[in-house]
Coordinates of C-alpha atoms and ligand atoms in Angstrom, one line a residue:
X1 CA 0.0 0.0 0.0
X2 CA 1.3 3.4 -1.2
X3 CA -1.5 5.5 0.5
X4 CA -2.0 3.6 4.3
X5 CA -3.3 6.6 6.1
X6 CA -6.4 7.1 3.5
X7 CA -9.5 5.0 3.6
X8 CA -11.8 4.6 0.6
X9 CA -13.3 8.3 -0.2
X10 CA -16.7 8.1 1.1
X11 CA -19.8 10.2 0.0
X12 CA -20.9 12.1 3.1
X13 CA -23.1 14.8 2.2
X14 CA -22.5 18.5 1.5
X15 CA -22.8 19.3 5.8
X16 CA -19.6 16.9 6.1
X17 CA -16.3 18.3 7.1
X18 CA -14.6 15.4 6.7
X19 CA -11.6 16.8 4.3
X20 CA -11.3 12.7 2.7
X21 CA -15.2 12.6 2.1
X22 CA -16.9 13.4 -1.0
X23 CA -19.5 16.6 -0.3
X24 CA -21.3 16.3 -3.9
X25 CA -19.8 13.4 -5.9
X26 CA -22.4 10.7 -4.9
X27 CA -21.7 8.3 -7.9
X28 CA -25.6 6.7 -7.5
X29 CA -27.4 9.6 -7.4
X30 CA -29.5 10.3 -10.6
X31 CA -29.8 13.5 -12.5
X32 CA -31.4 14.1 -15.4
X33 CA -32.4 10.6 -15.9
X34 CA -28.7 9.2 -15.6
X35 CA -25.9 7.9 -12.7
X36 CA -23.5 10.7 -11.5
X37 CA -21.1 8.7 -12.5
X38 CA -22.2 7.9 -15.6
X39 CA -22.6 11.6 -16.6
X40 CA -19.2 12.4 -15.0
X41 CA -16.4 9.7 -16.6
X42 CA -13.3 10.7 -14.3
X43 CA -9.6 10.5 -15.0
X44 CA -6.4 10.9 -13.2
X45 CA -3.7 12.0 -15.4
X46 CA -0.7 10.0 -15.1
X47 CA 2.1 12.6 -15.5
X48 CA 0.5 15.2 -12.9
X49 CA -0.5 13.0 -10.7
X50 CA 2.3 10.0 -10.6
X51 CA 4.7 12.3 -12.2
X52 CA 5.1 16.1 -10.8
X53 CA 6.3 16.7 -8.0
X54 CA 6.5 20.2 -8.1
X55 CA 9.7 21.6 -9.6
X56 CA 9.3 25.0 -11.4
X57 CA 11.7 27.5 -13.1
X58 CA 12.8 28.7 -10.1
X59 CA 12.8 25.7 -7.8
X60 CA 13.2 21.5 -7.6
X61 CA 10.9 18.8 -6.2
X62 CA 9.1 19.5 -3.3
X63 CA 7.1 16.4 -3.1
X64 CA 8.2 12.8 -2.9
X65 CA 7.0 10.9 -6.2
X66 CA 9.3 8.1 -5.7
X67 CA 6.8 5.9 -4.2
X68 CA 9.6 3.8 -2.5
X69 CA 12.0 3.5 -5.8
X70 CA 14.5 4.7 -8.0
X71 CA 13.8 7.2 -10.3
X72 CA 14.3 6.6 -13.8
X73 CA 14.4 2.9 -13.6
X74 CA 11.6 0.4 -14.3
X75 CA 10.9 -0.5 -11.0
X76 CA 10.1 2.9 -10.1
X77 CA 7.2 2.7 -13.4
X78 CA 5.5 -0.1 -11.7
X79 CA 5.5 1.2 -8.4
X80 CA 3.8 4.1 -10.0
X81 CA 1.2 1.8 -12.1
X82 CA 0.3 0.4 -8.4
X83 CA 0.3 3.6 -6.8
X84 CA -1.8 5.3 -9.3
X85 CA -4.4 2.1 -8.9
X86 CA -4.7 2.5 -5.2
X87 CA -5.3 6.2 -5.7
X88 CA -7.6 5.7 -8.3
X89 CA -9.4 3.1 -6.3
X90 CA -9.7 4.7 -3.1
X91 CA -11.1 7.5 -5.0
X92 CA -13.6 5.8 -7.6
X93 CA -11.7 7.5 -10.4
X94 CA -12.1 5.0 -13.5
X95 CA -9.9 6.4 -16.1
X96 CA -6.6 7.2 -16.5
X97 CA -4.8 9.0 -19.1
X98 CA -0.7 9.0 -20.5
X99 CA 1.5 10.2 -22.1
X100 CA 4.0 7.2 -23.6
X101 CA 7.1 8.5 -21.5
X102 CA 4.8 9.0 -18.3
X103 CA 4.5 5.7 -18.0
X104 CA 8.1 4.6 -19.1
X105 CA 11.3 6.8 -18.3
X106 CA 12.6 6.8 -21.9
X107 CA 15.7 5.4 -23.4
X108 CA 18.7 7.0 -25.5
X109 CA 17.2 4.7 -28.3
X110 CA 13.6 4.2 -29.3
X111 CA 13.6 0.8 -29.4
X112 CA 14.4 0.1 -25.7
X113 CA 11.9 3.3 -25.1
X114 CA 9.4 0.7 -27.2
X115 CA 10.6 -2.5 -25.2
X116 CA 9.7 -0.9 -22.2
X117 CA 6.5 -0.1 -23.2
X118 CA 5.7 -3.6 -24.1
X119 CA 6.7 -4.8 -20.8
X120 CA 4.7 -1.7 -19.1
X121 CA 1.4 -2.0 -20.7
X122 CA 1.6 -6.0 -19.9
X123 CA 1.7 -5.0 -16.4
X124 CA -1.1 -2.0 -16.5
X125 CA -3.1 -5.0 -18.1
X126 CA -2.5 -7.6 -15.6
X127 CA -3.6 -4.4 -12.9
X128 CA -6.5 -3.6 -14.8
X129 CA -8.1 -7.1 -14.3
X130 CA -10.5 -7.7 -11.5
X131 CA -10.9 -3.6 -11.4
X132 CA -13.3 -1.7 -13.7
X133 CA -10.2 1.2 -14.1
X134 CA -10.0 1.6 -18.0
X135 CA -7.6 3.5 -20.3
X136 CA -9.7 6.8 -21.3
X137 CA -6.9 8.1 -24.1
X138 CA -3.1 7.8 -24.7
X139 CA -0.8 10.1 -26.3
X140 CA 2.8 10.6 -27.4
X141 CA 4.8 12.9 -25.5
X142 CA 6.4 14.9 -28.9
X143 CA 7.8 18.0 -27.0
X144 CA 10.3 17.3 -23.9
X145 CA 12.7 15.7 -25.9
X146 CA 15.3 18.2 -27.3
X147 CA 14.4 16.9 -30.6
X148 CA 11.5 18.3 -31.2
X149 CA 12.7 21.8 -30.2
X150 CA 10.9 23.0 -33.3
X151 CA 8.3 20.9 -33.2
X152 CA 7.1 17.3 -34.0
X153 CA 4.8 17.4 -37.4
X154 CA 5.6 20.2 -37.8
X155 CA 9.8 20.0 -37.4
X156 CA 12.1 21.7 -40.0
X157 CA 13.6 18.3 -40.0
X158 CA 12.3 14.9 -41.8
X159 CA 14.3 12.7 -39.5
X160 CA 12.7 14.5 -35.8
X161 CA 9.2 13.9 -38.6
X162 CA 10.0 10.1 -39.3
X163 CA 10.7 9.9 -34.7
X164 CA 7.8 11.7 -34.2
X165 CA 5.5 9.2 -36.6
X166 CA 7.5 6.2 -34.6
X167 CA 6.6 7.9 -31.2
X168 CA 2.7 7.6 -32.3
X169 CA 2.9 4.5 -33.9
X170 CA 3.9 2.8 -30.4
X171 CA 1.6 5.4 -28.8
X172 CA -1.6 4.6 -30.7
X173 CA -0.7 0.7 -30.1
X174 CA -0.5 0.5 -26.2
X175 CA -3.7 3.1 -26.6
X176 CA -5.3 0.2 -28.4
X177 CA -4.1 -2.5 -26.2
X178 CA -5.1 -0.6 -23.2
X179 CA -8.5 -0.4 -24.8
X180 CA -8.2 3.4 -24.4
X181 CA -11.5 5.0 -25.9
X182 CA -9.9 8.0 -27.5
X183 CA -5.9 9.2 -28.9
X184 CA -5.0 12.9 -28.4
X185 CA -2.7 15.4 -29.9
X186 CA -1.7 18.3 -28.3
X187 CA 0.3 20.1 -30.3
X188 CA 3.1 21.3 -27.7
X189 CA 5.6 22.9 -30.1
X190 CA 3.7 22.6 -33.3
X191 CA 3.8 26.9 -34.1
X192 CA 6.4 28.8 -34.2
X193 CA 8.9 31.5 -32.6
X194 CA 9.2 33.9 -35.3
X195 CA 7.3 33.8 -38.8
X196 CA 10.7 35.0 -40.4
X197 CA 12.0 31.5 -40.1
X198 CA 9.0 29.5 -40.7
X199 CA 6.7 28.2 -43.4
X200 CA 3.1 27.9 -41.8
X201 CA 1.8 26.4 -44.6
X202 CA 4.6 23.7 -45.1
X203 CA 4.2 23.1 -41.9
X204 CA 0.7 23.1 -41.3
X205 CA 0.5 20.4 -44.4
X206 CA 2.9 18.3 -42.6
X207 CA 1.1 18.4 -39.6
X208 CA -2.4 17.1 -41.2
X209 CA -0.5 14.7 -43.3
X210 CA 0.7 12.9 -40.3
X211 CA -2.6 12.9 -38.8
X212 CA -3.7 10.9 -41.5
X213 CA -0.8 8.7 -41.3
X214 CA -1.5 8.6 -38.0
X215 CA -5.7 7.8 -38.6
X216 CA -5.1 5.0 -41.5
X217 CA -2.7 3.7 -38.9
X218 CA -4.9 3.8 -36.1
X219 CA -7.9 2.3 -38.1
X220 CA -6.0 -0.7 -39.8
X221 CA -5.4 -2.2 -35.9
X222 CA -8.7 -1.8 -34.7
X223 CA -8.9 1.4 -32.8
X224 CA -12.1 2.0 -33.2
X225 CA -12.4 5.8 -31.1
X226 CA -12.0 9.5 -31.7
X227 CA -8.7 10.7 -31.9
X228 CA -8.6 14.2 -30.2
X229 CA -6.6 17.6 -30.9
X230 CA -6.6 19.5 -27.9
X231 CA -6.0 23.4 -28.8
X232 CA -3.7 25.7 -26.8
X233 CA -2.8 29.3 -28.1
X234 CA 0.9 29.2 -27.0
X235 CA 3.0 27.6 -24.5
X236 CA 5.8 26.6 -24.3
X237 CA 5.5 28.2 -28.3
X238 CA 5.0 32.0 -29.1
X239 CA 2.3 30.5 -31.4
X240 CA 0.8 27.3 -31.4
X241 CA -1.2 26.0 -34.6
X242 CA -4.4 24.4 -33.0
X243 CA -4.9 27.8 -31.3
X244 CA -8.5 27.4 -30.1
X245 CA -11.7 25.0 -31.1
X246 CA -12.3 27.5 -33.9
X247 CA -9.2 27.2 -35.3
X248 CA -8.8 23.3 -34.9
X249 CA -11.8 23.1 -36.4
X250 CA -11.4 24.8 -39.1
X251 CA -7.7 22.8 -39.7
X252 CA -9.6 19.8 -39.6
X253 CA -12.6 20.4 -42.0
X254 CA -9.7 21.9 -44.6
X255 CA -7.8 19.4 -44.7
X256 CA -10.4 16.3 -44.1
X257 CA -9.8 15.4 -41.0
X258 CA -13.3 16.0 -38.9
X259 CA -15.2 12.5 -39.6
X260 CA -12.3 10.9 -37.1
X261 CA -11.1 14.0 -34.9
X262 CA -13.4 15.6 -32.0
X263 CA -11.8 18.5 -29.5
X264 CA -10.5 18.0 -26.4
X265 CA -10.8 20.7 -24.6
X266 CA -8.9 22.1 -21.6
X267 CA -10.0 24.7 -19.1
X268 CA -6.9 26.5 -18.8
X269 CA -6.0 26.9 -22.1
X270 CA -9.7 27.8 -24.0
X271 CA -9.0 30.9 -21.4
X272 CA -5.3 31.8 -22.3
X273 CA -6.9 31.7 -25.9
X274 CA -8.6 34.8 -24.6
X275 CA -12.1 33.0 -24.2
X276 CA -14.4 31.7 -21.3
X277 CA -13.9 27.7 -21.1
X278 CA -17.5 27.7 -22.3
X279 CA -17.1 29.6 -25.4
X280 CA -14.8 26.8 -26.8
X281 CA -17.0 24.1 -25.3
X282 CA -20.0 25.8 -27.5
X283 CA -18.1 26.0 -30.4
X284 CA -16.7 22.4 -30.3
X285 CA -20.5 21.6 -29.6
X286 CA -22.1 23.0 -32.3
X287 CA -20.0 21.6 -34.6
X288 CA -20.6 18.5 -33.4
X289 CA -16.9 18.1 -32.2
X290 CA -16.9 18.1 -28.6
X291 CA -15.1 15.1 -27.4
X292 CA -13.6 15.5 -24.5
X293 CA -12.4 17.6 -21.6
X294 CA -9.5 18.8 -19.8
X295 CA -10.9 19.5 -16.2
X296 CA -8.4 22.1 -14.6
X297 CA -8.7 25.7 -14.3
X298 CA -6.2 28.5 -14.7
X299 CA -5.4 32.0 -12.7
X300 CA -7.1 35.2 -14.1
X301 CA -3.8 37.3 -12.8
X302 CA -1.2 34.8 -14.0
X303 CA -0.5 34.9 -17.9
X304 CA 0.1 31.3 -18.3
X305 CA -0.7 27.4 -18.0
X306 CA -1.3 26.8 -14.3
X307 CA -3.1 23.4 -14.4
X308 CA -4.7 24.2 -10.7
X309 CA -7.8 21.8 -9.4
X310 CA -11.2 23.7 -10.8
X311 CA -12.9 25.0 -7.9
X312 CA -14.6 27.3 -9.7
X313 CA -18.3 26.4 -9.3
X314 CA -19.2 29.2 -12.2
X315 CA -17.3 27.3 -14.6
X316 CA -17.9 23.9 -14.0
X317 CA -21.4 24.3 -13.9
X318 CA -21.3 26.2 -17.1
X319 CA -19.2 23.2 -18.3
X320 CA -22.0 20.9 -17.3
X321 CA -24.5 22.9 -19.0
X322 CA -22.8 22.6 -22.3
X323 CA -22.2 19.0 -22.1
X324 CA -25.6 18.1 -20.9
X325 CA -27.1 19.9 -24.1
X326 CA -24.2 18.2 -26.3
X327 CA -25.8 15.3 -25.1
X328 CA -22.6 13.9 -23.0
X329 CA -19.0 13.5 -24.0
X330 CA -17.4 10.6 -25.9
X331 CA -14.4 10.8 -24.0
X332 CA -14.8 11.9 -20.1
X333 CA -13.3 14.8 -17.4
X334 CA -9.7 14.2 -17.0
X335 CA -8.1 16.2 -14.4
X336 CA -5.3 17.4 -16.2
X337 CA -4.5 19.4 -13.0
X338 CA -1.3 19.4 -10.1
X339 CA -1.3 20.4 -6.7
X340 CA 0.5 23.9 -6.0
X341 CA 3.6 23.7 -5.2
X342 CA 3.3 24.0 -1.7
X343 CA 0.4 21.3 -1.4
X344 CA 3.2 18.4 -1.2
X345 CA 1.5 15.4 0.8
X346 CA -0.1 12.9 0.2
X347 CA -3.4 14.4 1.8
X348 CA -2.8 17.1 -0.7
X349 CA -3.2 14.6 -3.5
X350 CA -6.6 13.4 -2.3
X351 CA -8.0 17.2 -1.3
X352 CA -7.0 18.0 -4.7
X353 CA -9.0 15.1 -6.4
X354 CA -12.1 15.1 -4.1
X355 CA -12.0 19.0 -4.7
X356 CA -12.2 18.6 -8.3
X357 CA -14.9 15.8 -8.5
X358 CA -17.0 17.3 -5.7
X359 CA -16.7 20.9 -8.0
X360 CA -18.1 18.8 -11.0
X361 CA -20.6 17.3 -9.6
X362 CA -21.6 20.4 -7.9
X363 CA -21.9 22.1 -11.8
X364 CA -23.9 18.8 -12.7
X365 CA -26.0 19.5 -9.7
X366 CA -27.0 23.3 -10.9
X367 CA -26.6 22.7 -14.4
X368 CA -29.6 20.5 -14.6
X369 CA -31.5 22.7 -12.5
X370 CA -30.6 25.8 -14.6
X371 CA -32.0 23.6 -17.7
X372 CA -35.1 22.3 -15.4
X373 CA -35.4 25.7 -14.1
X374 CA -36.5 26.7 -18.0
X375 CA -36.5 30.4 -17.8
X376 CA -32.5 30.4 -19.6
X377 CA -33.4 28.5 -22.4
X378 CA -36.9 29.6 -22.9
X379 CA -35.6 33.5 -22.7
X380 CA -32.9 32.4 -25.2
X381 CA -35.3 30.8 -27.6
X382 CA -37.9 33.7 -27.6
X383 CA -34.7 36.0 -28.2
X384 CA -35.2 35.1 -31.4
X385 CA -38.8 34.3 -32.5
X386 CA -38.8 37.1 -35.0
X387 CA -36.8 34.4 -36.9
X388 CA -40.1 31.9 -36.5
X389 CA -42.9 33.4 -38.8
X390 CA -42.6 36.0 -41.9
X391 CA -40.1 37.1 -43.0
X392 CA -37.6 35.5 -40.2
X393 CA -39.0 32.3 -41.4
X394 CA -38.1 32.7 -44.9
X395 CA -34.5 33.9 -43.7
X396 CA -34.6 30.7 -42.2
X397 CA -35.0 28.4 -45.1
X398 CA -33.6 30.3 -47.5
X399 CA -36.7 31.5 -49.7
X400 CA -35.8 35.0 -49.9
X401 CA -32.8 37.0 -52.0
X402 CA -31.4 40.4 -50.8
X403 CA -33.2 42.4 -53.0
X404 CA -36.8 40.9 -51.0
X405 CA -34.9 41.9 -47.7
X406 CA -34.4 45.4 -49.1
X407 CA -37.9 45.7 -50.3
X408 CA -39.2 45.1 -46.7
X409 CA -37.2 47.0 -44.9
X410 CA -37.5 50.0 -47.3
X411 CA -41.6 49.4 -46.3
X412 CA -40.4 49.3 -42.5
X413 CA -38.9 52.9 -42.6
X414 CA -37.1 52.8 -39.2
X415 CA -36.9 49.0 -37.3
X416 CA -37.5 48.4 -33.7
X417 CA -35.1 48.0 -31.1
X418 CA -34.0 44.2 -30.7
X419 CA -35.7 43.2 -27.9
X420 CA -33.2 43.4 -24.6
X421 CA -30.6 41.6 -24.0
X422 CA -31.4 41.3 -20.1
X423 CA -28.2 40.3 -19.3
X424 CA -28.0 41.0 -16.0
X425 CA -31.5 39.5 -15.0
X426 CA -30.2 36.2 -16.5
X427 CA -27.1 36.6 -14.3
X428 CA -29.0 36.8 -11.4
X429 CA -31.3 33.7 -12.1
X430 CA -27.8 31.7 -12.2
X431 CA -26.8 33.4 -9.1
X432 CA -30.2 32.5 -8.0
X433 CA -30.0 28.8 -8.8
X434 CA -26.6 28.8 -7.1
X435 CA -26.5 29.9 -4.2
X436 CA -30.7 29.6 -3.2
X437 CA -31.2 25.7 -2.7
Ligands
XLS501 C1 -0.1 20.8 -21.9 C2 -1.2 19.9 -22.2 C3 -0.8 18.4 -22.2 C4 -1.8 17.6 -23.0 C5 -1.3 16.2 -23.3 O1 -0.4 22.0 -21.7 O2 -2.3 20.1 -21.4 O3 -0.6 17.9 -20.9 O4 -3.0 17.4 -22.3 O5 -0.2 16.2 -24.1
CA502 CA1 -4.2 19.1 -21.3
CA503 CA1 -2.6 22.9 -19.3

């Protein structure tokens, strides 16, 4: 046992103050016609959770991620695989997502890196049996080695290209034996420093051709999921390609990508894009695209990626609201989040976790009595009725030309106002349904 002093993470009810009890993640509990748990798929992601341990650009480790080995040997990998199950146990967590050299320290050559990973996933297999702990998606890790300094896909270089295409070969096949239900790519140092050494559309055709390498690969052993990009707008790049779900979106459709990619979207970065963590959850929505989510949140003050717990009930209740109305995710919520630095137990690892489930399932909670509540949605939909009848109708379908448009509204003279906004009455009906029962 890696965790002795911490029992199995109980549900005890929002009057609790049991700091290792759950206060709003009750698994059973039905909303909206399904399980918490069902509504809310959970995953612990391997390389904050197993891996960092606190060191930043100014300091080293300040928490103890050994878990009673040696560093950078395999033994200390394993003792990580049965860490992480304990933690995930105790906690009810049933994913887990990796990157390939979270799970493996890697070698100087590839093929021992690959060796490794053989003899890794055998053993996350044998762990996974006789649990109900499953692989939510895998990745390659294209951006600590010094290698890709310029990028993976999207490297100046056709050798770092042919290493990054061997990194997701081996990726996408311990993804598949894991039975992981979706592949991402977060494109880490595809952009750029300075446009005066760099071709963005070289590179950005590069990019999408090893996709679909990557795709035809994928398909032809079985994997049968959606492979993910995952936008940020920079960092550790001045630029980064997939700069927001607009953007990847757009990348996608142009080059024919969007029948096998969805978004995964992070917290943190959708607002270092400039935009609310539910503008890029809409947008991936109503294109049909969102897949999956990053659950973390960043610091309005601080420029850049903090990857803290979400404890912001705003946000995850706004998250839950877009989800329910996508109608769920195919992927699931994985905490893509570390402790600060300070927060160096192992208490401090479960706080974190119960903090961010209990904050989900707190946004589930109000999210489906915002949409039960009715008076958001039904304000939104007569916010446009003008669009229902008329001439809005034949807008609609597409009946009419410009010069009919002109016609009428030379008849008009001067048009109405719009009809209000009403902002601020719709704030306070959220404020209402969060803090009032
Ligand atoms: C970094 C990203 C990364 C991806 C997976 O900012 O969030 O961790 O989720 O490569
Ligand atoms: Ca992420
Ligand atoms: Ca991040």
């Amino acid at each position: 046992m890696y965790f002795p002093d911490i029992p199995v993470i109980p549900f005890e009810g929002p009057e609790s103050k049991n700091p290792l009890a759950f206060k709003f993640y009750d698994p059973e509990r039905v909303i909206l016609g399904k399980k918490m748990k069902d509504h809310l798929p959970f995953a612990m992601a391997w390389w904050h959770n197993l891996g960092a341990a606190g060191t930043d650009m100014f300091g080293r480790d300040t928490a103890d991620k050994s878990f009673g080995a040696v560093k950078g040997t395999m033994e200390h990998a394993k003792a990580k695989v049965d860490a992480g199950f304990e933690f995930m146990q105790k906690l009810g967590v049933k994913y887990f997502c990796f990157h390939d050299v979270d799970i493996v320290p890697e070698a100087d050559d590839i093929k021992e890196t690959n060796r490794r990973l053989d003899e890794i996933s055998d053993y996350i297999l044998e762990k996974m049996k006789g649990t109900d702990i499953k692989c939510l998606w895998g990745t390659a890790n294209m951006f600590s080695n010094p290698r890709f300094m310029n990028g993976a896909g999207s490297s100046n270089s056709a050798d770092v290209y042919c290493f990054a295409a061997a990194q997701i070969k081996k990726a996408l096949d311990i993804t598949v034996k894991l039975g992981g239900r979706g592949y991402v790519f977060w494109g880490g140092r595809e952009g750029y420093e300075t446009l005066l050494n760099t071709d963005v559309k070289f590179e950005q055709e590069n990019i999408a051709k090893l996709m679909k390498m990557a795709v035809k690969y994928g398909r032809s052993i079985g994997f049968k999921g959606d492979f993910y990009i995952e936008p940020k707008p920079k960092e550790p790049m001045k630029h980064q390609y997939d700069f927001d779900a607009a953007t990847a979106i757009g990348f996608l459709r142009y080059y024919g990508l969007d029948k096998d990619f969805k978004m995964n979207i992070e917290a943190n970065h959708a607002t270092l894009a400039g935009h609310t963590f539910q503008h890029d959850l809409r947008i991936s929505a109503i294109n049909g695209m969102l897949g999956s989510i990053d659950a973390n949140q960043g610091d309005y003050l601080l420029g850049w990626d903090t990857d803290e717990f979400p404890f912001d009930i705003y946000d995850t209740t706004m998250c839950m609201y877009e989800v329910i109305k996508a109608g769920g995710l195919t992927g699931g919520f994985n905490f893509d989040a570390k402790n600060r630095r300070p927060s160096y137990t192992v208490e401090d690892m479960f706080h974190a976790y119960i903090l961010g489930m209990d904050s989900y399932a707190l946004g589930l909670i109000k999210a489906a009595k915002i949409i039960e509540d009715g008076r958001i949605d039904s304000f939104v939909k007569e916010r446009y009725a003008s669009y229902e009848t008329g001439i809005g109708a034949k807008i609609r379908a597409e009946e009419t030309s410009l010069e009919e448009l002109a016609a009428y509204a030379d008849k008009l003279g001067a048009p109405a106002l719009p009809g209000s906004g009403r902002q601020e009455y719709l704030e306070s009906i959220v404020n209402n349904i969060l803090f009032c029962g």
